[in-house]
């Protein structure tokens, strides 16, 4: 029994030694790349306060980029601490003294707007209607409110039967009806009546019963 126990202890020690060697190899394997990376770092990292800035792209006035460009503008990183808030009046005066020298329309000057083109008159001008001067003409006389519904012929002449509302008048030529209308002439199918206030003569046709 004692020999068996000693063999088992040796076996466990051998397994523990193998595991320890494996762990040591893994640790060394992970440390070596880190040591290589620190040794290949450039000396410029000694100044960490200087931020790395990409090269700025210069664009000329014709819209073409400089040599080696790909056609897209590059944004230049900057810090707000580098901005100068001082007003440069000489630069402002130079900007104000610039004059527009283009050939098109100057949007900053109302005098440069093109003049409107007035179309030429190709048709004769229509004259304005003449406005009558003086007082308006008097209204026309009203229609005579009588109905002629018959006549009778006798030796003394013809007599007309006239109706005004519910009143019936029998009148000869020259008689005045309803104190306003005078009988001028009696015909078989019409009668001429004169409106005395208006001095207007109208013909009233025969009305069938």
Backbone as JSON, one array per atom type, in Angstrom:
{
  "sequence": "XXXXXXXXXXXXXXXXXXXXXXXXXXXXXXXXXXXXXXXXXXXXXXXXXXXXXXXXXXXXXXXXXXXXXXXXXXXXXXXXXXXXXXXXXXXXXXXXXXXXXXXXXXXXXXXXXXXXXXXXXXXXXXXXXXXXXXXXXXXXXXXXXXXXXXXXXXXXXXXXXXXXXXXXXXXXXXXXXXXXXXXXXXXXXXXXXXXXXXXXXXXXXXXXX",
  "N": [[0.81, -1.2, 0.0], [1.98, 1.25, 0.66], [3.82, 1.66, -1.42], [2.15, 2.01, -3.61], [0.87, 4.4, -3.01], [2.95, 6.23, -3.1], [3.58, 6.17, -5.84], [1.3, 7.26, -7.0], [1.5, 9.89, -6.03], [3.75, 10.82, -7.34], [2.8, 10.79, -9.91], [0.8, 12.78, -9.84], [2.38, 15.0, -9.27], [3.84, 15.18, -11.61], [1.85, 15.81, -13.48], [1.01, 18.3, -12.5], [3.35, 19.75, -12.89], [3.51, 19.74, -15.67], [1.21, 21.22, -16.37], [1.87, 23.68, -15.2], [4.09, 24.39, -16.78], [2.8, 24.7, -19.25], [1.17, 26.9, -18.74], [3.09, 28.85, -18.31], [4.28, 29.0, -20.82], [2.15, 30.07, -22.33], [1.86, 32.59, -21.11], [4.29, 33.81, -21.72], [4.04, 33.82, -24.44], [2.04, 35.71, -24.9], [3.18, 38.03, -23.87], [5.41, 38.66, -25.42], [4.55, 39.87, -28.04], [3.62, 42.35, -27.07], [5.94, 43.51, -26.03], [7.38, 43.81, -28.36], [5.82, 45.67, -29.77], [6.04, 48.02, -28.19], [8.73, 48.62, -28.48], [8.91, 49.33, -31.19], [7.66, 51.79, -31.44], [7.5, 55.14, -32.71], [9.69, 57.95, -31.98], [8.26, 60.3, -31.85], [6.11, 60.15, -30.2], [6.74, 61.1, -27.78], [5.78, 63.61, -27.36], [2.83, 64.02, -26.47], [0.93, 66.03, -26.42], [0.67, 67.33, -28.83], [-1.63, 67.28, -31.26], [-2.28, 65.02, -33.9], [-2.6, 66.11, -37.22], [-4.37, 65.88, -40.24], [-3.12, 66.28, -43.59], [-3.81, 69.39, -45.13], [-6.05, 70.2, -47.81], [-5.57, 72.08, -50.71], [-7.48, 74.27, -52.53], [-7.88, 75.75, -55.64], [-8.97, 78.82, -57.29], [-10.31, 78.13, -59.58], [-11.73, 75.86, -59.04], [-10.52, 73.38, -59.17], [-8.76, 70.78, -57.54], [-5.59, 70.42, -55.8], [-2.52, 68.79, -56.88], [-2.54, 65.24, -56.82], [-4.94, 64.98, -55.52], [-8.23, 63.64, -54.89], [-10.55, 64.75, -55.8], [-12.37, 65.41, -53.8], [-13.07, 67.54, -51.05], [-11.08, 68.03, -48.13], [-11.6, 67.98, -44.71], [-10.15, 70.08, -42.38], [-8.89, 69.56, -39.25], [-9.28, 71.54, -36.38], [-8.71, 73.52, -33.46], [-10.74, 75.33, -31.13], [-9.32, 77.06, -29.58], [-7.37, 78.16, -31.14], [-8.48, 80.17, -32.63], [-8.68, 83.58, -33.65], [-10.06, 86.28, -32.17], [-9.82, 88.96, -32.82], [-10.69, 91.99, -34.44], [-9.96, 92.85, -37.7], [-9.6, 95.72, -39.16], [-8.47, 96.68, -41.5], [-8.68, 94.58, -43.26], [-11.45, 94.42, -43.43], [-12.04, 96.87, -44.66], [-10.86, 96.45, -47.13], [-12.55, 94.47, -48.11], [-14.96, 95.89, -48.29], [-14.36, 97.73, -50.22], [-14.38, 96.41, -52.6], [-15.5, 96.09, -55.93], [-18.18, 95.28, -58.1], [-17.49, 93.49, -60.95], [-18.54, 91.88, -62.86], [-20.36, 90.62, -65.76], [-22.99, 90.02, -65.61], [-26.16, 90.27, -63.86], [-26.15, 92.26, -60.98], [-26.87, 91.24, -57.87], [-26.84, 92.7, -55.57], [-27.36, 95.32, -56.07], [-29.9, 97.57, -56.79], [-29.99, 99.06, -59.09], [-28.94, 97.61, -61.14], [-30.82, 95.94, -62.18], [-32.55, 94.55, -64.96], [-34.23, 96.62, -67.36], [-37.79, 96.77, -67.68], [-39.42, 95.35, -70.49], [-41.42, 97.07, -72.62], [-44.23, 96.27, -74.41], [-44.81, 96.98, -77.86], [-47.43, 98.97, -79.29], [-49.64, 97.49, -81.41], [-52.16, 97.67, -82.4], [-54.88, 99.89, -83.24], [-55.73, 102.47, -80.94], [-58.55, 102.15, -78.94], [-61.17, 104.42, -78.89], [-62.44, 106.24, -76.08], [-65.75, 105.93, -74.78], [-68.08, 108.52, -75.34], [-69.19, 110.68, -72.83], [-72.3, 111.73, -72.02], [-73.2, 115.05, -71.51], [-74.87, 117.26, -69.23], [-78.25, 117.39, -67.87], [-80.08, 114.33, -67.13], [-82.3, 112.76, -69.53], [-85.9, 113.24, -69.5], [-88.17, 110.86, -68.02], [-90.0, 108.41, -69.97], [-93.47, 108.85, -70.92], [-96.14, 107.36, -69.0], [-97.98, 104.32, -69.74], [-101.3, 104.46, -71.07], [-103.91, 103.73, -68.96], [-106.31, 102.24, -69.9], [-108.9, 100.25, -71.36], [-110.11, 99.2, -74.45], [-113.03, 97.93, -75.46], [-115.1, 97.86, -77.29], [-117.49, 99.5, -79.58], [-120.07, 101.78, -80.68], [-122.07, 102.69, -83.46], [-123.81, 105.49, -84.46], [-126.19, 107.93, -85.66], [-125.17, 110.3, -84.72], [-122.54, 109.83, -84.6], [-119.6, 107.79, -83.8], [-119.3, 105.93, -80.78], [-117.2, 105.08, -78.14], [-116.51, 102.27, -76.03], [-115.07, 102.17, -73.02], [-112.89, 100.89, -70.49], [-111.87, 101.31, -67.2], [-110.33, 100.0, -64.67], [-112.84, 99.04, -62.56], [-114.64, 100.74, -63.61], [-116.8, 101.83, -66.22], [-116.73, 103.56, -69.24], [-118.47, 105.54, -71.64], [-117.75, 107.16, -74.46], [-117.52, 109.82, -76.84], [-115.77, 111.08, -79.75], [-113.51, 113.54, -78.8], [-114.39, 113.74, -76.19], [-113.59, 113.79, -72.64], [-112.15, 111.41, -70.59], [-112.29, 110.2, -67.36], [-111.25, 112.55, -66.32], [-108.77, 112.95, -67.42], [-107.94, 111.65, -69.82], [-108.35, 112.18, -73.26], [-110.54, 111.5, -75.95], [-109.38, 110.94, -79.11], [-109.68, 109.73, -81.72], [-111.92, 107.35, -83.01], [-111.82, 104.08, -84.08], [-112.82, 101.04, -85.89], [-111.26, 98.91, -84.81], [-109.5, 100.02, -82.99], [-108.62, 102.76, -80.79], [-107.69, 106.12, -80.45], [-106.09, 107.8, -77.85], [-105.44, 110.65, -75.84], [-103.09, 111.56, -73.45], [-103.57, 113.94, -71.26], [-102.01, 115.35, -69.15], [-99.37, 114.71, -69.93], [-99.32, 115.27, -72.58], [-99.37, 113.3, -74.56], [-100.05, 111.0, -77.1], [-101.59, 107.92, -77.57], [-102.27, 104.69, -79.01], [-104.9, 102.48, -78.51], [-105.61, 99.16, -78.74], [-108.38, 97.08, -79.83], [-109.92, 95.06, -77.43], [-110.83, 91.74, -77.06], [-113.87, 90.39, -75.73]],
  "CA": [[0.0, 0.0, 0.0], [2.84, 2.43, 0.7], [4.39, 1.84, -2.75], [1.08, 2.52, -4.5], [0.61, 5.8, -2.69], [4.06, 7.04, -3.6], [3.47, 6.27, -7.31], [0.24, 8.22, -7.32], [1.99, 11.24, -5.77], [4.64, 11.21, -8.43], [1.97, 11.08, -11.11], [0.15, 14.08, -9.66], [3.4, 16.04, -9.38], [4.18, 15.32, -13.03], [0.73, 16.52, -14.16], [1.04, 19.7, -12.07], [4.48, 20.4, -13.53], [3.16, 19.96, -17.09], [0.26, 22.34, -16.44], [2.59, 24.92, -14.93], [4.88, 24.73, -17.96], [1.89, 25.19, -20.29], [0.75, 28.27, -18.38], [4.23, 29.73, -18.51], [4.43, 29.22, -22.28], [1.07, 30.98, -22.78], [2.14, 33.94, -20.63], [5.39, 34.35, -22.52], [3.52, 34.02, -25.82], [1.26, 36.94, -24.92], [4.0, 39.18, -23.5], [6.37, 38.98, -26.48], [4.04, 40.9, -28.98], [3.53, 43.66, -26.4], [7.28, 44.06, -25.96], [7.78, 44.23, -29.71], [5.09, 46.89, -30.15], [6.58, 49.17, -27.48], [10.05, 48.94, -29.0], [8.79, 49.9, -32.55], [6.93, 53.06, -31.4], [8.39, 56.24, -33.07], [10.07, 58.87, -30.92], [7.37, 61.46, -31.83], [5.09, 60.0, -29.18], [7.16, 61.74, -26.54], [5.01, 64.86, -27.2], [1.42, 63.64, -26.67], [0.04, 67.18, -26.47], [0.53, 67.83, -30.2], [-2.54, 66.38, -31.99], [-1.93, 64.74, -35.31], [-3.51, 66.76, -38.14], [-4.22, 65.41, -41.62], [-2.69, 67.34, -44.51], [-4.91, 70.19, -45.68], [-6.15, 70.22, -49.26], [-5.62, 73.45, -51.22], [-8.37, 74.35, -53.69], [-7.68, 77.01, -56.34], [-10.2, 79.54, -57.63], [-11.0, 77.51, -60.72], [-12.52, 74.74, -58.59], [-9.76, 72.14, -59.29], [-7.93, 70.52, -56.37], [-4.16, 70.34, -56.07], [-2.03, 67.52, -57.41], [-2.69, 64.11, -55.92], [-6.23, 64.98, -54.87], [-9.22, 62.7, -55.43], [-11.77, 65.46, -56.2], [-13.2, 65.71, -52.64], [-12.41, 68.41, -50.08], [-10.69, 67.41, -46.87], [-11.86, 68.84, -43.56], [-8.96, 70.28, -41.56], [-9.24, 69.62, -37.83], [-8.68, 72.66, -35.68], [-9.2, 73.72, -32.11], [-11.3, 76.66, -30.94], [-8.36, 77.93, -28.91], [-6.5, 78.79, -32.13], [-9.2, 81.24, -33.32], [-8.3, 84.93, -33.25], [-11.28, 87.11, -32.18], [-9.5, 90.37, -33.06], [-11.22, 92.54, -35.68], [-8.95, 93.46, -38.57], [-10.34, 96.73, -39.93], [-7.91, 96.84, -42.84], [-9.28, 93.53, -44.11], [-12.85, 94.78, -43.67], [-12.07, 97.93, -45.66], [-10.58, 95.85, -48.45], [-13.76, 93.77, -48.58], [-15.98, 96.87, -48.64], [-13.95, 98.48, -51.42], [-14.49, 95.59, -53.8], [-16.54, 96.5, -56.87], [-18.65, 94.2, -58.97], [-16.94, 93.64, -62.3], [-19.08, 90.85, -63.74], [-21.19, 91.06, -66.89], [-24.4, 89.68, -65.37], [-26.94, 91.12, -62.97], [-25.63, 92.38, -59.62], [-28.01, 91.06, -56.97], [-26.72, 93.62, -54.45], [-27.6, 96.69, -56.53], [-31.18, 97.65, -57.5], [-29.84, 99.75, -60.37], [-28.48, 96.68, -62.17], [-31.92, 95.11, -62.67], [-32.88, 94.89, -66.36], [-35.44, 97.41, -67.54], [-38.9, 95.98, -68.25], [-39.66, 95.55, -71.91], [-42.8, 97.49, -72.86], [-44.6, 95.85, -75.77], [-45.28, 98.04, -78.76], [-48.85, 98.93, -79.63], [-49.83, 97.08, -82.8], [-53.55, 97.91, -82.8], [-55.3, 101.27, -82.94], [-56.28, 102.67, -79.61], [-59.99, 102.29, -78.98], [-61.56, 105.67, -78.22], [-63.33, 106.13, -74.94], [-67.12, 106.37, -75.09], [-68.4, 109.89, -74.94], [-70.11, 110.81, -71.71], [-73.27, 112.8, -72.29], [-73.21, 116.11, -70.5], [-76.17, 117.85, -68.99], [-79.17, 116.6, -67.05], [-80.61, 113.15, -67.81], [-83.58, 113.03, -70.2], [-87.07, 112.92, -68.68], [-88.66, 109.5, -68.24], [-91.1, 108.34, -70.95], [-94.82, 108.92, -70.31], [-96.69, 106.04, -68.7], [-99.02, 103.8, -70.65], [-102.67, 104.85, -70.71], [-104.53, 102.6, -68.28], [-107.68, 102.08, -70.39], [-109.15, 99.12, -72.26], [-111.14, 99.47, -75.48], [-113.67, 96.63, -75.68], [-116.2, 97.92, -78.27], [-117.99, 100.83, -79.96], [-121.41, 101.81, -81.31], [-122.16, 103.69, -84.54], [-125.11, 106.12, -84.53], [-126.21, 109.09, -86.55], [-124.34, 111.36, -84.15], [-121.13, 109.42, -84.68], [-119.21, 106.59, -83.06], [-119.07, 106.08, -79.34], [-116.31, 104.0, -77.69], [-116.73, 101.72, -74.69], [-113.76, 102.11, -72.38], [-112.91, 100.31, -69.16], [-110.76, 101.73, -66.33], [-110.59, 99.26, -63.45], [-114.23, 98.57, -62.55], [-115.49, 101.8, -64.17], [-117.05, 101.75, -67.66], [-117.01, 104.88, -69.81], [-118.93, 105.62, -73.02], [-117.29, 108.5, -74.85], [-117.4, 110.13, -78.26], [-114.51, 111.76, -80.08], [-113.39, 114.84, -78.14], [-114.75, 113.69, -74.77], [-112.5, 113.54, -71.69], [-112.46, 110.25, -69.75], [-111.65, 110.15, -66.05], [-110.62, 113.84, -66.1], [-107.36, 112.91, -67.81], [-107.7, 111.14, -71.17], [-109.28, 112.72, -74.26], [-110.71, 110.61, -77.08], [-108.98, 111.64, -80.32], [-110.3, 109.12, -82.89], [-112.44, 106.0, -82.75], [-111.8, 103.21, -85.27], [-113.46, 99.76, -85.54], [-110.39, 97.99, -84.07], [-108.62, 100.75, -82.09], [-109.02, 104.09, -80.41], [-106.56, 106.98, -80.09], [-106.36, 108.55, -76.65], [-104.39, 111.61, -75.49], [-102.86, 111.76, -72.02], [-103.5, 115.39, -71.18], [-100.87, 115.9, -68.4], [-98.1, 114.46, -70.63], [-99.49, 115.63, -74.0], [-98.9, 112.11, -75.28], [-101.15, 110.29, -77.76], [-101.36, 106.49, -77.68], [-103.33, 103.92, -79.65], [-105.32, 101.33, -77.72], [-106.24, 98.2, -79.62], [-109.63, 96.49, -79.37], [-109.77, 93.88, -76.59], [-112.0, 90.85, -77.2], [-114.5, 90.06, -74.45]],
  "C": [[0.85, 1.25, 0.0], [3.44, 2.72, -0.65], [3.35, 2.43, -3.7], [0.82, 3.99, -4.25], [1.73, 6.68, -3.19], [4.02, 7.19, -5.11], [2.4, 7.27, -7.73], [0.7, 9.65, -7.07], [2.91, 11.72, -6.86], [3.85, 11.55, -9.7], [1.3, 12.44, -11.01], [1.16, 15.21, -9.79], [3.78, 16.26, -10.83], [3.1, 16.09, -13.8], [0.75, 17.99, -13.79], [2.19, 20.45, -12.73], [4.19, 20.68, -15.0], [2.2, 21.12, -17.25], [0.96, 23.67, -16.18], [3.43, 25.36, -16.09], [4.01, 25.29, -19.09], [1.44, 26.63, -20.01], [1.88, 29.25, -18.61], [4.45, 30.04, -19.99], [3.37, 30.19, -22.79], [1.34, 32.41, -22.34], [3.25, 34.58, -21.44], [4.93, 34.65, -23.94], [2.72, 35.33, -25.93], [2.1, 38.17, -24.61], [4.93, 39.59, -24.62], [5.81, 40.0, -27.48], [3.96, 42.28, -28.34], [4.9, 44.32, -26.31], [7.76, 44.52, -27.33], [7.1, 45.52, -30.12], [5.64, 48.11, -29.45], [7.94, 49.58, -27.99], [10.0, 49.58, -30.38], [8.06, 51.22, -32.59], [7.87, 54.19, -31.76], [8.59, 57.19, -31.91], [9.12, 60.06, -30.83], [6.3, 61.34, -30.78], [5.48, 60.62, -27.86], [6.41, 63.04, -26.3], [3.54, 64.55, -27.44], [0.49, 64.83, -26.79], [-0.19, 67.69, -27.88], [-0.39, 66.89, -30.97], [-2.1, 66.24, -33.43], [-2.98, 65.34, -36.21], [-3.28, 66.21, -39.53], [-3.79, 66.56, -42.51], [-3.89, 68.06, -45.1], [-4.85, 70.17, -47.19], [-6.34, 71.64, -49.73], [-6.45, 73.42, -52.49], [-8.17, 75.7, -54.33], [-9.01, 77.61, -56.74], [-10.95, 78.92, -58.78], [-11.8, 76.3, -60.33], [-11.79, 73.43, -58.68], [-8.88, 71.99, -58.06], [-6.49, 70.42, -56.78], [-3.78, 68.95, -56.53], [-2.15, 66.44, -56.36], [-4.02, 64.06, -55.23], [-7.16, 64.0, -55.57], [-10.51, 63.39, -55.81], [-12.67, 65.8, -55.04], [-12.41, 66.56, -51.66], [-12.15, 67.66, -48.8], [-10.91, 68.4, -45.74], [-10.63, 68.89, -42.68], [-9.39, 70.43, -40.11], [-8.53, 70.8, -37.17], [-9.32, 72.77, -34.31], [-9.71, 75.14, -31.96], [-10.33, 77.6, -30.25], [-7.45, 78.66, -29.88], [-7.18, 79.93, -32.87], [-8.8, 82.59, -32.75], [-9.53, 85.82, -33.3], [-11.03, 88.57, -32.5], [-10.06, 90.81, -34.41], [-10.1, 93.22, -36.45], [-9.65, 94.44, -39.51], [-9.76, 96.9, -41.33], [-8.46, 95.78, -43.79], [-10.74, 93.85, -44.41], [-12.95, 95.89, -44.71], [-11.76, 97.4, -47.05], [-11.8, 95.13, -48.99], [-14.84, 94.75, -49.0], [-15.62, 97.63, -49.92], [-14.02, 97.66, -52.69], [-15.65, 96.06, -54.65], [-16.89, 95.32, -57.76], [-18.2, 94.46, -60.4], [-17.48, 92.58, -63.26], [-19.94, 91.46, -64.85], [-22.66, 90.75, -66.68], [-25.07, 90.68, -64.46], [-26.35, 91.08, -61.58], [-26.81, 92.31, -58.66], [-27.97, 92.01, -55.79], [-26.99, 95.08, -54.84], [-28.94, 96.74, -57.27], [-31.06, 98.32, -58.86], [-29.41, 98.8, -61.48], [-29.59, 95.79, -62.7], [-32.26, 95.5, -64.11], [-34.19, 95.66, -66.44], [-36.55, 96.56, -68.14], [-39.13, 96.36, -69.71], [-41.14, 95.87, -72.11], [-43.18, 97.07, -74.27], [-45.13, 97.02, -76.59], [-46.75, 97.84, -79.11], [-48.97, 98.61, -81.12], [-51.25, 97.3, -83.3], [-53.92, 99.35, -82.5], [-55.96, 101.35, -81.57], [-57.78, 102.9, -79.72], [-60.4, 103.56, -78.25], [-62.52, 105.4, -77.06], [-64.73, 106.58, -75.32], [-67.37, 107.77, -74.55], [-69.45, 109.89, -73.84], [-71.01, 112.01, -71.97], [-73.26, 113.79, -71.14], [-74.62, 116.66, -70.37], [-77.06, 116.94, -68.17], [-79.7, 115.39, -67.82], [-81.95, 113.47, -68.47], [-84.75, 112.63, -69.31], [-87.55, 111.5, -68.97], [-89.8, 109.5, -69.26], [-92.45, 108.39, -70.25], [-95.35, 107.52, -70.04], [-97.75, 105.62, -69.72], [-100.41, 104.18, -70.14], [-103.4, 103.62, -70.18], [-106.02, 102.52, -68.64], [-107.75, 100.88, -71.31], [-110.32, 99.49, -73.19], [-111.76, 98.12, -75.85], [-114.9, 96.7, -76.6], [-116.61, 99.36, -78.59], [-119.4, 100.65, -80.54], [-121.42, 102.95, -82.33], [-123.6, 104.19, -84.62], [-125.04, 107.32, -85.49], [-125.32, 110.21, -86.04], [-122.85, 111.01, -84.19], [-120.85, 108.15, -83.86], [-118.95, 106.93, -81.59], [-118.28, 104.85, -78.87], [-116.67, 103.6, -76.28], [-115.34, 101.45, -74.06], [-113.92, 101.62, -70.95], [-111.66, 100.76, -68.41], [-110.99, 101.11, -64.96], [-111.97, 98.65, -63.51], [-115.18, 99.6, -63.15], [-115.57, 101.66, -65.68], [-117.42, 103.16, -68.13], [-117.45, 104.72, -71.25], [-118.65, 107.04, -73.48], [-117.23, 108.6, -76.35], [-116.06, 110.82, -78.49], [-114.54, 113.17, -79.51], [-113.76, 114.82, -76.68], [-113.51, 113.38, -73.92], [-112.96, 112.44, -70.74], [-111.62, 110.34, -68.48], [-110.82, 111.41, -65.79], [-109.16, 113.88, -66.56], [-107.14, 112.55, -69.27], [-108.78, 111.7, -72.1], [-109.28, 111.78, -75.46], [-110.38, 111.4, -78.35], [-109.71, 111.07, -81.53], [-110.72, 107.71, -82.52], [-112.47, 105.25, -84.07], [-112.44, 101.88, -84.88], [-112.58, 98.85, -84.67], [-109.41, 98.69, -83.12], [-109.2, 102.12, -81.8], [-107.77, 104.85, -80.01], [-106.96, 107.84, -78.91], [-105.16, 109.45, -76.37], [-104.34, 111.73, -73.98], [-102.61, 113.24, -71.83], [-102.32, 115.89, -70.34], [-99.55, 115.75, -69.15], [-98.15, 114.9, -72.1], [-98.97, 114.5, -74.9], [-100.12, 111.37, -75.82], [-100.74, 108.84, -77.96], [-102.55, 105.82, -78.32], [-103.61, 102.68, -78.84], [-106.07, 100.39, -78.65], [-107.5, 97.63, -78.97], [-109.34, 95.2, -78.59], [-111.02, 93.03, -76.69], [-112.54, 90.53, -75.82], [-114.23, 88.6, -74.09]]
}
